[in-house]
PDB file of C-alpha atoms in Angstrom:
ATOM      1  CA  UNK A1405      15.686   4.210 -16.047  1.00 72.00           C
ATOM      2  CA  UNK A1406      16.968   5.036 -12.565  1.00 83.00           C
ATOM      3  CA  UNK A1407      14.453   5.638  -9.808  1.00 85.00           C
ATOM      4  CA  UNK A1408      15.153   7.567  -6.611  1.00 90.00           C
ATOM      5  CA  UNK A1409      13.266   7.246  -3.334  1.00 86.00           C
ATOM      6  CA  UNK A1410      12.235  10.360  -1.442  1.00 89.00           C
ATOM      7  CA  UNK A1411      12.398   9.721   2.315  1.00 84.00           C
ATOM      8  CA  UNK A1412       9.326  11.163   3.973  1.00 79.00           C
ATOM      9  CA  UNK A1413      10.078  14.765   4.837  1.00 87.00           C
ATOM     10  CA  UNK A1414       8.775  17.977   6.342  1.00 88.00           C
ATOM     11  CA  UNK A1415       9.786  21.267   4.710  1.00 90.00           C
ATOM     12  CA  UNK A1416       9.726  24.619   6.488  1.00 88.00           C
ATOM     13  CA  UNK A1417      10.020  27.576   4.147  1.00 81.00           C
ATOM     14  CA  UNK A1418      11.380  30.796   5.618  1.00 68.00           C
ATOM     15  CA  UNK A1419      11.510  32.404   2.178  1.00 76.00           C
ATOM     16  CA  UNK A1420      12.134  31.365  -1.432  1.00 77.00           C
ATOM     17  CA  UNK A1421      15.892  31.155  -0.808  1.00 84.00           C
ATOM     18  CA  UNK A1422      15.946  29.585   2.629  1.00 90.00           C
ATOM     19  CA  UNK A1423      14.268  26.410   3.867  1.00 92.00           C
ATOM     20  CA  UNK A1424      14.790  23.562   6.297  1.00 92.00           C
ATOM     21  CA  UNK A1425      14.007  19.924   5.476  1.00 92.00           C
ATOM     22  CA  UNK A1426      13.704  17.202   8.075  1.00 88.00           C
ATOM     23  CA  UNK A1427      13.540  13.502   7.201  1.00 84.00           C
ATOM     24  CA  UNK A1428      14.528  10.210   8.817  1.00 75.00           C
ATOM     25  CA  UNK A1429      18.204  10.965   8.110  1.00 79.00           C
ATOM     26  CA  UNK A1430      18.310  14.339   9.858  1.00 83.00           C
ATOM     27  CA  UNK A1431      17.881  18.039   9.158  1.00 89.00           C
ATOM     28  CA  UNK A1432      19.211  19.931   6.135  1.00 92.00           C
ATOM     29  CA  UNK A1433      19.204  23.651   5.452  1.00 92.00           C
ATOM     30  CA  UNK A1434      18.639  24.626   1.827  1.00 93.00           C
ATOM     31  CA  UNK A1435      19.599  27.933   0.260  1.00 92.00           C
ATOM     32  CA  UNK A1436      19.198  27.016  -3.406  1.00 93.00           C
ATOM     33  CA  UNK A1437      15.871  28.265  -4.775  1.00 93.00           C
ATOM     34  CA  UNK A1438      15.675  25.498  -7.399  1.00 94.00           C
ATOM     35  CA  UNK A1439      16.066  22.698  -4.861  1.00 94.00           C
ATOM     36  CA  UNK A1440      13.589  24.377  -2.492  1.00 94.00           C
ATOM     37  CA  UNK A1441      11.083  24.614  -5.346  1.00 94.00           C
ATOM     38  CA  UNK A1442      11.773  20.953  -6.166  1.00 95.00           C
ATOM     39  CA  UNK A1443      10.862  19.756  -2.672  1.00 94.00           C
ATOM     40  CA  UNK A1444       7.831  22.007  -2.501  1.00 93.00           C
ATOM     41  CA  UNK A1445       6.699  20.369  -5.752  1.00 93.00           C
ATOM     42  CA  UNK A1446       7.287  16.875  -4.337  1.00 92.00           C
ATOM     43  CA  UNK A1447       5.315  17.849  -1.237  1.00 90.00           C
ATOM     44  CA  UNK A1448       2.466  19.121  -3.390  1.00 89.00           C
ATOM     45  CA  UNK A1449       2.393  15.934  -5.511  1.00 88.00           C
ATOM     46  CA  UNK A1450       2.824  13.585  -2.497  1.00 82.00           C
ATOM     47  CA  UNK A1451       5.621  11.768  -4.325  1.00 84.00           C
ATOM     48  CA  UNK A1452       7.762   9.226  -2.512  1.00 80.00           C
ATOM     49  CA  UNK A1453       9.829   8.319  -5.560  1.00 84.00           C
ATOM     50  CA  UNK A1454      10.911  10.031  -8.775  1.00 90.00           C
ATOM     51  CA  UNK A1455      12.605   8.957 -11.993  1.00 90.00           C
ATOM     52  CA  UNK A1456      15.841  10.451 -13.273  1.00 92.00           C
ATOM     53  CA  UNK A1457      13.777  11.923 -16.116  1.00 93.00           C
ATOM     54  CA  UNK A1458      11.576  13.785 -13.629  1.00 95.00           C
ATOM     55  CA  UNK A1459      14.641  15.361 -11.994  1.00 95.00           C
ATOM     56  CA  UNK A1460      16.243  16.175 -15.343  1.00 94.00           C
ATOM     57  CA  UNK A1461      13.062  17.815 -16.625  1.00 95.00           C
ATOM     58  CA  UNK A1462      12.846  19.923 -13.469  1.00 95.00           C
ATOM     59  CA  UNK A1463      16.462  21.120 -13.308  1.00 95.00           C
ATOM     60  CA  UNK A1464      17.576  20.717 -16.909  1.00 94.00           C
ATOM     61  CA  UNK A1465      20.232  18.407 -18.348  1.00 91.00           C
ATOM     62  CA  UNK A1466      23.118  20.728 -17.419  1.00 93.00           C
ATOM     63  CA  UNK A1467      22.352  20.762 -13.678  1.00 94.00           C
ATOM     64  CA  UNK A1468      20.971  17.235 -13.422  1.00 93.00           C
ATOM     65  CA  UNK A1469      24.126  15.358 -12.420  1.00 94.00           C
ATOM     66  CA  UNK A1470      25.334  17.887  -9.839  1.00 95.00           C
ATOM     67  CA  UNK A1471      21.862  18.139  -8.282  1.00 95.00           C
ATOM     68  CA  UNK A1472      21.517  14.353  -7.965  1.00 95.00           C
ATOM     69  CA  UNK A1473      24.976  14.086  -6.390  1.00 95.00           C
ATOM     70  CA  UNK A1474      24.082  16.802  -3.868  1.00 95.00           C
ATOM     71  CA  UNK A1475      20.746  15.203  -2.991  1.00 95.00           C
ATOM     72  CA  UNK A1476      22.325  11.761  -2.549  1.00 94.00           C
ATOM     73  CA  UNK A1477      25.197  13.118  -0.444  1.00 93.00           C
ATOM     74  CA  UNK A1478      22.754  15.080   1.710  1.00 92.00           C
ATOM     75  CA  UNK A1479      20.566  11.957   2.075  1.00 91.00           C
ATOM     76  CA  UNK A1480      17.570  13.851   0.732  1.00 93.00           C
ATOM     77  CA  UNK A1481      17.038  11.135  -1.879  1.00 92.00           C
ATOM     78  CA  UNK A1482      18.090   7.477  -2.014  1.00 88.00           C
ATOM     79  CA  UNK A1483      18.725   5.048  -4.825  1.00 85.00           C
ATOM     80  CA  UNK A1484      15.842   2.624  -5.148  1.00 75.00           C
ATOM     81  CA  UNK A1485      16.725  -0.933  -4.279  1.00 69.00           C
ATOM     82  CA  UNK A1486      15.841  -3.392  -6.984  1.00 65.00           C
ATOM     83  CA  UNK A1487      12.916  -5.521  -5.884  1.00 68.00           C
ATOM     84  CA  UNK A1488      14.198  -8.916  -6.924  1.00 62.00           C
ATOM     85  CA  UNK A1489      11.493 -11.266  -5.758  1.00 71.00           C
ATOM     86  CA  UNK A1490      10.360 -14.107  -7.944  1.00 77.00           C
ATOM     87  CA  UNK A1491       7.812 -15.713  -5.679  1.00 88.00           C
ATOM     88  CA  UNK A1492       6.516 -19.047  -6.899  1.00 89.00           C
ATOM     89  CA  UNK A1493       3.217 -19.350  -5.058  1.00 92.00           C
ATOM     90  CA  UNK A1494       0.544 -17.400  -3.223  1.00 94.00           C
ATOM     91  CA  UNK A1495      -1.394 -18.287  -0.094  1.00 96.00           C
ATOM     92  CA  UNK A1496      -4.699 -16.479   0.398  1.00 96.00           C
ATOM     93  CA  UNK A1497      -6.094 -16.425   3.950  1.00 98.00           C
ATOM     94  CA  UNK A1498      -9.818 -15.654   4.176  1.00 96.00           C
ATOM     95  CA  UNK A1499     -12.057 -15.106   7.199  1.00 93.00           C
ATOM     96  CA  UNK A1500     -15.274 -15.389   5.169  1.00 90.00           C
ATOM     97  CA  UNK A1501     -16.703 -18.807   4.275  1.00 89.00           C
ATOM     98  CA  UNK A1502     -18.704 -17.246   1.443  1.00 85.00           C
ATOM     99  CA  UNK A1503     -15.770 -15.739  -0.411  1.00 86.00           C
ATOM    100  CA  UNK A1504     -13.657 -18.817   0.382  1.00 90.00           C
ATOM    101  CA  UNK A1505     -16.203 -21.093  -1.321  1.00 87.00           C
ATOM    102  CA  UNK A1506     -16.499 -18.729  -4.251  1.00 84.00           C
ATOM    103  CA  UNK A1507     -12.765 -18.572  -4.878  1.00 85.00           C
ATOM    104  CA  UNK A1508     -12.296 -22.314  -4.480  1.00 84.00           C
ATOM    105  CA  UNK A1509     -14.924 -22.873  -7.165  1.00 82.00           C
ATOM    106  CA  UNK A1510     -13.551 -20.327  -9.637  1.00 81.00           C
ATOM    107  CA  UNK A1511      -9.784 -20.716  -9.241  1.00 81.00           C
ATOM    108  CA  UNK A1512      -9.289 -24.465  -9.392  1.00 73.00           C
ATOM    109  CA  UNK A1513      -6.301 -24.970 -11.686  1.00 63.00           C
ATOM    110  CA  UNK A1514      -3.026 -25.894  -9.994  1.00 63.00           C
ATOM    111  CA  UNK A1515      -1.108 -23.922 -12.633  1.00 64.00           C
ATOM    112  CA  UNK A1516      -1.989 -20.701 -10.803  1.00 74.00           C
ATOM    113  CA  UNK A1517      -0.088 -21.839  -7.682  1.00 86.00           C
ATOM    114  CA  UNK A1518      -2.665 -20.252  -5.386  1.00 92.00           C
ATOM    115  CA  UNK A1519      -3.712 -21.960  -2.163  1.00 93.00           C
ATOM    116  CA  UNK A1520      -6.730 -20.838  -0.134  1.00 94.00           C
ATOM    117  CA  UNK A1521      -7.016 -21.151   3.636  1.00 95.00           C
ATOM    118  CA  UNK A1522     -10.218 -20.476   5.575  1.00 96.00           C
ATOM    119  CA  UNK A1523      -9.718 -19.168   9.110  1.00 95.00           C
ATOM    120  CA  UNK A1524     -12.086 -17.878  11.779  1.00 94.00           C
ATOM    121  CA  UNK A1525      -9.776 -15.068  12.820  1.00 95.00           C
ATOM    122  CA  UNK A1526      -6.279 -13.924  11.954  1.00 97.00           C
ATOM    123  CA  UNK A1527      -5.406 -13.633  15.623  1.00 96.00           C
ATOM    124  CA  UNK A1528      -5.412 -17.397  15.989  1.00 95.00           C
ATOM    125  CA  UNK A1529      -2.972 -20.237  16.518  1.00 95.00           C
ATOM    126  CA  UNK A1530      -3.963 -21.702  13.159  1.00 95.00           C
ATOM    127  CA  UNK A1531      -2.971 -18.561  11.276  1.00 97.00           C
ATOM    128  CA  UNK A1532       0.321 -18.229  13.147  1.00 97.00           C
ATOM    129  CA  UNK A1533       1.045 -21.923  12.581  1.00 96.00           C
ATOM    130  CA  UNK A1534       0.453 -21.563   8.843  1.00 96.00           C
ATOM    131  CA  UNK A1535       2.665 -18.466   8.675  1.00 97.00           C
ATOM    132  CA  UNK A1536       5.509 -20.351  10.356  1.00 95.00           C
ATOM    133  CA  UNK A1537       5.453 -22.777   7.417  1.00 94.00           C
ATOM    134  CA  UNK A1538       5.563 -20.046   4.753  1.00 94.00           C
ATOM    135  CA  UNK A1539       8.690 -20.096   2.598  1.00 91.00           C
ATOM    136  CA  UNK A1540      10.533 -17.017   1.329  1.00 89.00           C
ATOM    137  CA  UNK A1541       9.228 -17.558  -2.203  1.00 91.00           C
ATOM    138  CA  UNK A1542       5.575 -17.184  -1.146  1.00 95.00           C
ATOM    139  CA  UNK A1543       3.235 -14.204  -1.299  1.00 96.00           C
ATOM    140  CA  UNK A1544       0.665 -14.025   1.513  1.00 98.00           C
ATOM    141  CA  UNK A1545      -2.696 -12.344   0.848  1.00 98.00           C
ATOM    142  CA  UNK A1546      -5.001 -11.891   3.875  1.00 98.00           C
ATOM    143  CA  UNK A1547      -8.567 -11.017   2.825  1.00 97.00           C
ATOM    144  CA  UNK A1548     -10.581  -9.313   5.565  1.00 95.00           C
ATOM    145  CA  UNK A1549     -14.333  -9.674   5.152  1.00 90.00           C
ATOM    146  CA  UNK A1550     -15.614  -8.475   7.506  1.00 86.00           C
ATOM    147  CA  UNK A1551     -12.930  -5.884   8.103  1.00 89.00           C
ATOM    148  CA  UNK A1552     -11.931  -5.513  11.730  1.00 90.00           C
ATOM    149  CA  UNK A1553      -9.430  -2.648  11.952  1.00 90.00           C
ATOM    150  CA  UNK A1554      -7.876  -3.977  15.154  1.00 90.00           C
ATOM    151  CA  UNK A1555      -7.376  -7.387  13.593  1.00 94.00           C
ATOM    152  CA  UNK A1556      -6.067  -5.788  10.398  1.00 95.00           C
ATOM    153  CA  UNK A1557      -3.437  -3.810  12.310  1.00 93.00           C
ATOM    154  CA  UNK A1558      -2.395  -6.836  14.340  1.00 96.00           C
ATOM    155  CA  UNK A1559      -2.014  -8.963  11.200  1.00 97.00           C
ATOM    156  CA  UNK A1560       0.097  -6.349   9.427  1.00 96.00           C
ATOM    157  CA  UNK A1561       2.384  -6.008  12.443  1.00 94.00           C
ATOM    158  CA  UNK A1562       2.702  -9.774  12.790  1.00 97.00           C
ATOM    159  CA  UNK A1563       3.583 -10.356   9.124  1.00 97.00           C
ATOM    160  CA  UNK A1564       6.047  -7.466   9.183  1.00 95.00           C
ATOM    161  CA  UNK A1565       7.737  -8.923  12.262  1.00 93.00           C
ATOM    162  CA  UNK A1566       8.042 -12.274  10.480  1.00 94.00           C
ATOM    163  CA  UNK A1567       9.405 -10.471   7.372  1.00 92.00           C
ATOM    164  CA  UNK A1568       6.670 -12.008   5.237  1.00 95.00           C
ATOM    165  CA  UNK A1569       5.965 -10.598   1.777  1.00 95.00           C
ATOM    166  CA  UNK A1570       2.262  -9.764   1.706  1.00 97.00           C
ATOM    167  CA  UNK A1571      -0.567  -7.556   0.542  1.00 97.00           C
ATOM    168  CA  UNK A1572      -4.025  -7.137   2.034  1.00 98.00           C
ATOM    169  CA  UNK A1573      -7.529  -7.053   0.573  1.00 97.00           C
ATOM    170  CA  UNK A1574     -10.831  -5.905   2.034  1.00 94.00           C
ATOM    171  CA  UNK A1575     -14.247  -4.362   1.242  1.00 91.00           C
ATOM    172  CA  UNK A1576     -14.659  -0.754   2.306  1.00 87.00           C
ATOM    173  CA  UNK A1577     -16.999   2.114   1.441  1.00 82.00           C
ATOM    174  CA  UNK A1578     -18.847  -0.014  -1.180  1.00 85.00           C
ATOM    175  CA  UNK A1579     -15.577  -0.752  -3.034  1.00 91.00           C
ATOM    176  CA  UNK A1580     -13.041  -3.561  -2.769  1.00 94.00           C
ATOM    177  CA  UNK A1581      -9.366  -2.806  -2.213  1.00 96.00           C
ATOM    178  CA  UNK A1582      -6.025  -4.530  -2.655  1.00 98.00           C
ATOM    179  CA  UNK A1583      -3.042  -2.883  -1.018  1.00 98.00           C
ATOM    180  CA  UNK A1584       0.359  -2.828  -2.658  1.00 96.00           C
ATOM    181  CA  UNK A1585       2.665  -5.787  -2.049  1.00 96.00           C
ATOM    182  CA  UNK A1586       4.904  -5.030   0.919  1.00 95.00           C
ATOM    183  CA  UNK A1587       8.117  -6.383   2.363  1.00 92.00           C
ATOM    184  CA  UNK A1588       9.974  -4.863   5.295  1.00 88.00           C
ATOM    185  CA  UNK A1589      13.255  -5.231   3.409  1.00 84.00           C
ATOM    186  CA  UNK A1590      12.001  -3.072   0.532  1.00 84.00           C
ATOM    187  CA  UNK A1591      11.164  -0.087   2.760  1.00 80.00           C
ATOM    188  CA  UNK A1592       8.114   0.690   0.623  1.00 85.00           C
ATOM    189  CA  UNK A1593       4.755   1.888   1.955  1.00 89.00           C
ATOM    190  CA  UNK A1594       2.971  -0.845   3.901  1.00 94.00           C
ATOM    191  CA  UNK A1595      -0.710  -1.931   3.983  1.00 96.00           C
ATOM    192  CA  UNK A1596      -1.190  -0.019   7.257  1.00 94.00           C
ATOM    193  CA  UNK A1597      -0.041   3.134   5.458  1.00 92.00           C
ATOM    194  CA  UNK A1598      -2.550   2.410   2.709  1.00 93.00           C
ATOM    195  CA  UNK A1599      -5.625   1.839   4.858  1.00 92.00           C
ATOM    196  CA  UNK A1600      -4.769   4.802   7.092  1.00 88.00           C
ATOM    197  CA  UNK A1601      -4.494   7.138   4.105  1.00 86.00           C
ATOM    198  CA  UNK A1602      -7.697   5.668   2.658  1.00 88.00           C
ATOM    199  CA  UNK A1603      -9.742   6.162   5.816  1.00 83.00           C
ATOM    200  CA  UNK A1604      -8.333   9.652   6.365  1.00 78.00           C
ATOM    201  CA  UNK A1605      -9.200  10.753   2.837  1.00 75.00           C
ATOM    202  CA  UNK A1606     -12.754   9.391   3.003  1.00 69.00           C
ATOM    203  CA  UNK A1607     -13.446  10.960   6.377  1.00 62.00           C
ATOM    204  CA  UNK A1608     -12.079  14.357   5.372  1.00 55.00           C
ATOM    205  CA  UNK A1609     -14.393  14.429   2.346  1.00 50.00           C
ATOM    206  CA  UNK A1610     -17.449  14.224   4.577  1.00 46.00           C
ATOM    207  CA  UNK A1611     -16.519  17.397   6.463  1.00 45.00           C
ATOM    208  CA  UNK A1612     -17.687  19.511   3.548  1.00 41.00           C
ATOM    209  CA  UNK A1613     -21.283  18.275   3.779  1.00 43.00           C
ATOM    210  CA  UNK A1614     -23.920  18.622   6.455  1.00 43.00           C
ATOM    211  CA  UNK A1615     -25.588  15.321   5.556  1.00 43.00           C
ATOM    212  CA  UNK A1616     -23.979  12.144   6.953  1.00 43.00           C
ATOM    213  CA  UNK A1617     -21.907  10.346   4.329  1.00 46.00           C
ATOM    214  CA  UNK A1618     -21.910   6.619   3.664  1.00 44.00           C
ATOM    215  CA  UNK A1619     -18.513   6.544   5.368  1.00 48.00           C
ATOM    216  CA  UNK A1620     -20.039   7.940   8.556  1.00 48.00           C
ATOM    217  CA  UNK A1621     -22.721   5.249   8.486  1.00 43.00           C
ATOM    218  CA  UNK A1622     -20.107   2.541   7.942  1.00 48.00           C
ATOM    219  CA  UNK A1623     -18.059   3.813  10.875  1.00 54.00           C
ATOM    220  CA  UNK A1624     -21.122   3.744  13.121  1.00 44.00           C
ATOM    221  CA  UNK A1625     -21.860   0.181  12.046  1.00 41.00           C
ATOM    222  CA  UNK A1626     -18.284  -0.932  12.674  1.00 49.00           C
ATOM    223  CA  UNK A1627     -18.301   0.721  16.101  1.00 51.00           C
ATOM    224  CA  UNK A1628     -21.494  -1.119  17.009  1.00 42.00           C
ATOM    225  CA  UNK A1629     -20.510  -4.446  15.486  1.00 44.00           C
ATOM    226  CA  UNK A1630     -16.964  -4.997  14.271  1.00 43.00           C
ATOM    227  CA  UNK A1631     -17.991  -8.168  12.449  1.00 46.00           C
ATOM    228  CA  UNK A1632     -20.685  -6.598  10.291  1.00 39.00           C
ATOM    229  CA  UNK A1633     -20.186  -7.554   6.645  1.00 47.00           C
ATOM    230  CA  UNK A1634     -20.652  -4.616   4.295  1.00 45.00           C
ATOM    231  CA  UNK A1635     -20.014  -6.511   1.068  1.00 51.00           C
ATOM    232  CA  UNK A1636     -22.015  -9.679   0.374  1.00 54.00           C
ATOM    233  CA  UNK A1637     -20.099 -10.951  -2.708  1.00 57.00           C
ATOM    234  CA  UNK A1638     -23.196 -11.220  -4.886  1.00 65.00           C
ATOM    235  CA  UNK A1639     -21.956  -8.713  -7.478  1.00 76.00           C
ATOM    236  CA  UNK A1640     -20.786 -10.708 -10.508  1.00 81.00           C
ATOM    237  CA  UNK A1641     -18.784  -7.908 -12.153  1.00 86.00           C
ATOM    238  CA  UNK A1642     -16.953  -7.073  -8.955  1.00 88.00           C
ATOM    239  CA  UNK A1643     -16.339 -10.735  -8.128  1.00 86.00           C
ATOM    240  CA  UNK A1644     -14.789 -11.401 -11.539  1.00 88.00           C
ATOM    241  CA  UNK A1645     -12.477  -8.419 -11.127  1.00 92.00           C
ATOM    242  CA  UNK A1646     -11.451  -9.612  -7.657  1.00 92.00           C
ATOM    243  CA  UNK A1647     -10.532 -13.010  -9.134  1.00 90.00           C
ATOM    244  CA  UNK A1648      -8.605 -11.301 -11.917  1.00 92.00           C
ATOM    245  CA  UNK A1649      -6.732  -9.222  -9.347  1.00 94.00           C
ATOM    246  CA  UNK A1650      -5.688 -12.336  -7.412  1.00 93.00           C
ATOM    247  CA  UNK A1651      -4.416 -14.009 -10.581  1.00 91.00           C
ATOM    248  CA  UNK A1652      -2.425 -10.914 -11.515  1.00 94.00           C
ATOM    249  CA  UNK A1653      -0.941 -10.720  -8.031  1.00 93.00           C
ATOM    250  CA  UNK A1654       0.068 -14.380  -8.197  1.00 90.00           C
ATOM    251  CA  UNK A1655       2.377 -13.637 -11.148  1.00 89.00           C
ATOM    252  CA  UNK A1656       5.680 -12.345  -9.760  1.00 88.00           C
ATOM    253  CA  UNK A1657       6.482 -10.700 -13.100  1.00 88.00           C
ATOM    254  CA  UNK A1658       4.133  -7.911 -11.971  1.00 87.00           C
ATOM    255  CA  UNK A1659       6.020  -7.260  -8.719  1.00 89.00           C
ATOM    256  CA  UNK A1660       7.481  -3.882  -9.722  1.00 84.00           C
ATOM    257  CA  UNK A1661       4.025  -2.456 -10.395  1.00 88.00           C
ATOM    258  CA  UNK A1662       2.124  -4.059  -7.525  1.00 93.00           C
ATOM    259  CA  UNK A1663       4.775  -3.206  -4.923  1.00 91.00           C
ATOM    260  CA  UNK A1664       4.197   0.488  -5.652  1.00 87.00           C
ATOM    261  CA  UNK A1665       0.476   0.671  -6.431  1.00 91.00           C
ATOM    262  CA  UNK A1666      -2.782  -0.259  -4.739  1.00 95.00           C
ATOM    263  CA  UNK A1667      -6.000  -1.247  -6.464  1.00 97.00           C
ATOM    264  CA  UNK A1668      -9.583  -0.076  -6.033  1.00 96.00           C
ATOM    265  CA  UNK A1669     -12.419  -2.119  -7.565  1.00 95.00           C
ATOM    266  CA  UNK A1670     -15.725  -0.299  -7.798  1.00 92.00           C
ATOM    267  CA  UNK A1671     -19.211  -1.773  -7.824  1.00 89.00           C
ATOM    268  CA  UNK A1672     -19.160  -1.927 -11.650  1.00 91.00           C
ATOM    269  CA  UNK A1673     -16.104  -4.178 -11.576  1.00 92.00           C
ATOM    270  CA  UNK A1674     -13.712  -1.489 -12.817  1.00 95.00           C
ATOM    271  CA  UNK A1675     -10.186  -1.361 -11.383  1.00 96.00           C
ATOM    272  CA  UNK A1676      -8.383   1.885 -10.657  1.00 95.00           C
ATOM    273  CA  UNK A1677      -4.765   2.071  -9.534  1.00 94.00           C
ATOM    274  CA  UNK A1678      -2.897   4.684  -7.549  1.00 89.00           C
ATOM    275  CA  UNK A1679       0.564   5.004  -6.061  1.00 84.00           C
ATOM    276  CA  UNK A1680       0.918   3.919  -2.453  1.00 88.00           C
ATOM    277  CA  UNK A1681       2.587   6.454  -0.170  1.00 82.00           C
ATOM    278  CA  UNK A1682       3.962   6.313   3.344  1.00 81.00           C
ATOM    279  CA  UNK A1683       1.634   7.462   6.112  1.00 81.00           C
ATOM    280  CA  UNK A1684       3.476   9.887   8.391  1.00 74.00           C
ATOM    281  CA  UNK A1685       2.366   8.131  11.597  1.00 77.00           C
ATOM    282  CA  UNK A1686       3.199   4.566  10.544  1.00 82.00           C
ATOM    283  CA  UNK A1687       6.093   2.661  12.095  1.00 79.00           C
ATOM    284  CA  UNK A1688       6.938   0.575   9.012  1.00 81.00           C
ATOM    285  CA  UNK A1689      10.217   2.440   8.395  1.00 69.00           C
ATOM    286  CA  UNK A1690      11.527   1.796  11.897  1.00 68.00           C
TER     287      UNK A1690
END
C-alpha cells in the first residue's frame, strides 16, 4: 500500500471555500472545499503521513486519483521513500554504570549483535572516537540516565551531522522512553522532535491543576542538579521490558515500524506505542 508524507504545514482558513497552506515547499491557495476539509482533518489528527486508503476513503474512489495528482504536483504531499536499511548490529552507549552492568549481565549472547559501551558523558572524545568507527550498517542507541537535556540535544545534533542512524532512550516522568529510529536521509521525525513534543505535552497538562505536578517537581530537580537520576533500575518488570525493547530494535526487520513510532514503558512494564511527529521548531528537516 502506498504511503504519502505530509510536509509540516500551517493552514489559514478564510472560509470553507478559501484557504492558504504554507509548508517547506511554499504557499498554496486552496479553493476546493474537499481539499480544505482534508487538510483541516490532517491538522486535527496531527498526521505527518497517510495511506492511499485514507485518501480514497476521504475523497471517494472516483476523485482519488485526480486529488493525489493535484496534491503531488502542488507539493502538498510527497511519496514516502522506502526505508531500505538492513543494519547488522547495534551499539548501545550508556552513561550509567548501573544500567550498563545490568544489560551486560542479561544480554550476553553474541547472536543478538548488540555491543554495549559505558561512557562518562556523550560530549567526550571517547564517544566521538567510537562514532567515527561506526559503519553504515550499525544502529546507535544512546541511553541517557541521568537525562541531561543539553547533552541530549548536543548528541542528537552530532549524530545527525555524522548521518548516523540512531534512536535515543531515557527515563522521564516515572516512565522509560525509546524514540523512533531516525536517519537524516529519511526525513522522518527525529529524537529531538520526540522529546520536545513529550515535554511540551506533559507541561501543558499541569496548567489545569493548582497543585504542582510530578513533572514540575522533576523540572525543579533537573534545574538544581542536571545529573540527578530519577529512575534507579530496580523495577524488574520495567527492566525486562527495556531489555525486550533493545532486542526488538536490534532486529532490522522491524525498521518500518520503529522508524515511525516511539515507545513508552510504564512502571508496570507495559509498552505503549505512538506515532512520532515533527516538532515545528526543530531543524531536522533543514
